[in-house]
Amino acid sequence: MNTLPDLSQLTHEQLLEFTRQLAMQHQSLAESNQELEKSNQQLDAKVQHLSILTQKYEHELALFKKHKFAQKNEHLTAKQIHLWDEAVEEDIAAVDLELERLNADKTDAVTHKATVNKPKRRPLPDHLHTIRIEHEP
């Protein structure tokens, strides 16, 4: 910005001209300020409009997800329920057979264990020398 002249050195006409220049600068700054405020208001309105659109689209997306992934799409038909029941019954029968087989194996193992003697240590052969060492407590 221009440096201010010494006002005491200026004549009356120079002071009037300086005053006119200051008034014109003030007016141009005021107009610029008004334009900036108008632009700011337009931008605020646009931001508000875009935020409303964002909320609208988020809501629509939530509705679409609810429609797509809602519980109604996971309902089973009567035929599917019947097939599922059959599969469960087959699984239960297979588990029962496995339990019976395991119980039979368990009883066989118990009887087999009772008949098998525990292995015992064999004595050393006669040709080996043995040395007995006793440790005092």
Short mmCIF file of C-alpha atoms in Angstrom, two decimals:
data_model
loop_
_atom_site.label_atom_id
_atom_site.label_comp_id
_atom_site.label_asym_id
_atom_site.label_seq_id
_atom_site.Cartn_x
_atom_site.Cartn_y
_atom_site.Cartn_z
CA MET A 1 0.00 0.00 0.00
CA ASN A 2 1.14 3.53 -0.67
CA THR A 3 2.74 5.48 2.13
CA LEU A 4 0.72 8.38 3.41
CA PRO A 5 2.00 11.84 2.54
CA ASP A 6 2.57 14.39 5.26
CA LEU A 7 -0.87 15.99 5.53
CA SER A 8 0.42 19.22 7.07
CA GLN A 9 2.51 19.86 3.93
CA LEU A 10 -0.42 19.48 1.47
CA THR A 11 -2.51 22.30 0.08
CA HIS A 12 -6.28 22.47 0.28
CA GLU A 13 -6.72 21.11 -3.28
CA GLN A 14 -4.27 18.28 -2.64
CA LEU A 15 -6.13 17.36 0.54
CA LEU A 16 -9.42 17.31 -1.40
CA GLU A 17 -7.87 15.07 -4.08
CA PHE A 18 -6.41 12.77 -1.41
CA THR A 19 -9.83 12.60 0.27
CA ARG A 20 -11.49 11.70 -3.07
CA GLN A 21 -8.93 8.93 -3.62
CA LEU A 22 -9.55 7.55 -0.13
CA ALA A 23 -13.32 7.67 -0.72
CA MET A 24 -12.92 5.79 -4.02
CA GLN A 25 -10.71 3.17 -2.34
CA HIS A 26 -13.26 2.82 0.44
CA GLN A 27 -16.08 2.42 -2.09
CA SER A 28 -14.16 -0.20 -4.12
CA LEU A 29 -13.30 -2.12 -0.93
CA ALA A 30 -16.95 -2.01 0.15
CA GLU A 31 -18.05 -3.35 -3.26
CA SER A 32 -15.41 -6.06 -3.11
CA ASN A 33 -16.57 -6.95 0.39
CA GLN A 34 -20.18 -7.22 -0.80
CA GLU A 35 -19.14 -9.46 -3.70
CA LEU A 36 -17.19 -11.69 -1.33
CA GLU A 37 -20.13 -11.92 1.07
CA LYS A 38 -22.44 -12.80 -1.83
CA SER A 39 -19.99 -15.47 -3.02
CA ASN A 40 -19.70 -16.77 0.55
CA GLN A 41 -23.49 -17.04 0.84
CA GLN A 42 -23.66 -18.90 -2.47
CA LEU A 43 -20.99 -21.33 -1.32
CA ASP A 44 -22.77 -21.86 2.01
CA ALA A 45 -26.01 -22.60 0.15
CA LYS A 46 -24.17 -25.05 -2.11
CA VAL A 47 -22.56 -26.78 0.89
CA GLN A 48 -25.95 -27.10 2.59
CA HIS A 49 -27.49 -28.47 -0.62
CA LEU A 50 -24.67 -31.02 -1.01
CA SER A 51 -24.94 -32.12 2.63
CA ILE A 52 -28.68 -32.65 2.18
CA LEU A 53 -27.99 -34.71 -0.96
CA THR A 54 -25.38 -36.73 0.92
CA GLN A 55 -27.85 -37.50 3.71
CA LYS A 56 -30.48 -38.43 1.13
CA TYR A 57 -28.13 -40.81 -0.68
CA GLU A 58 -26.93 -42.38 2.58
CA HIS A 59 -30.56 -42.98 3.56
CA GLU A 60 -31.35 -44.50 0.15
CA LEU A 61 -28.27 -46.71 0.38
CA ALA A 62 -29.36 -47.91 3.82
CA LEU A 63 -32.81 -48.72 2.44
CA PHE A 64 -31.32 -50.62 -0.50
CA LYS A 65 -29.05 -52.60 1.81
CA LYS A 66 -31.98 -53.35 4.09
CA HIS A 67 -34.02 -54.48 1.10
CA LYS A 68 -31.20 -56.62 -0.26
CA PHE A 69 -29.93 -58.16 2.97
CA ALA A 70 -33.08 -58.14 5.08
CA GLN A 71 -34.38 -61.23 6.84
CA LYS A 72 -37.04 -61.82 4.20
CA ASN A 73 -34.37 -62.95 1.76
CA GLU A 74 -33.12 -65.46 4.32
CA HIS A 75 -36.46 -67.21 4.82
CA LEU A 76 -36.46 -70.90 3.97
CA THR A 77 -39.16 -72.42 1.83
CA ALA A 78 -41.06 -75.48 3.00
CA LYS A 79 -39.03 -77.68 0.65
CA GLN A 80 -35.75 -76.27 1.99
CA ILE A 81 -36.90 -76.85 5.57
CA HIS A 82 -37.86 -80.45 4.71
CA LEU A 83 -34.43 -81.05 3.11
CA TRP A 84 -32.73 -79.47 6.09
CA ASP A 85 -34.70 -81.71 8.49
CA GLU A 86 -33.67 -84.77 6.46
CA ALA A 87 -30.03 -83.69 6.57
CA VAL A 88 -30.24 -83.17 10.34
CA GLU A 89 -31.80 -86.61 10.81
CA GLU A 90 -29.03 -88.19 8.72
CA ASP A 91 -26.40 -86.37 10.76
CA ILE A 92 -27.98 -87.53 14.02
CA ALA A 93 -28.05 -91.13 12.77
CA ALA A 94 -24.38 -90.89 11.73
CA VAL A 95 -23.43 -89.50 15.14
CA ASP A 96 -25.36 -92.30 16.89
CA LEU A 97 -23.53 -94.92 14.81
CA GLU A 98 -20.19 -93.31 15.58
CA LEU A 99 -21.02 -93.28 19.32
CA GLU A 100 -22.00 -96.94 19.21
CA ARG A 101 -18.77 -97.79 17.36
CA LEU A 102 -16.69 -95.84 19.88
CA ASN A 103 -18.47 -97.51 22.81
CA ALA A 104 -17.89 -100.94 21.24
CA ASP A 105 -14.21 -100.10 20.67
CA LYS A 106 -13.96 -98.91 24.26
CA THR A 107 -15.40 -102.14 25.68
CA ASP A 108 -13.17 -104.19 23.35
CA ALA A 109 -10.15 -102.20 24.48
CA VAL A 110 -11.02 -102.78 28.15
CA THR A 111 -11.36 -106.55 27.64
CA HIS A 112 -8.21 -106.63 25.50
CA LYS A 113 -6.30 -104.67 28.12
CA ALA A 114 -7.34 -107.06 30.84
CA THR A 115 -6.07 -110.09 28.90
CA VAL A 116 -2.73 -108.58 27.91
CA ASN A 117 -0.13 -108.81 30.66
CA LYS A 118 2.05 -105.90 31.38
CA PRO A 119 5.58 -106.46 30.14
CA LYS A 120 8.07 -107.18 32.90
CA ARG A 121 11.77 -106.63 33.01
CA ARG A 122 13.79 -109.68 32.08
CA PRO A 123 16.75 -110.61 34.25
CA LEU A 124 20.26 -109.91 33.03
CA PRO A 125 22.09 -112.81 31.39
CA ASP A 126 24.43 -114.85 33.57
CA HIS A 127 27.59 -113.97 31.69
CA LEU A 128 27.28 -110.26 32.64
CA HIS A 129 28.86 -109.17 35.90
CA THR A 130 26.70 -107.10 38.23
CA ILE A 131 27.97 -104.65 40.78
CA ARG A 132 25.66 -103.55 43.53
CA ILE A 133 26.12 -99.97 44.72
CA GLU A 134 24.15 -98.71 47.69
CA HIS A 135 23.78 -95.03 48.40
CA GLU A 136 23.40 -93.80 51.93
CA PRO A 137 20.79 -91.14 52.48
#
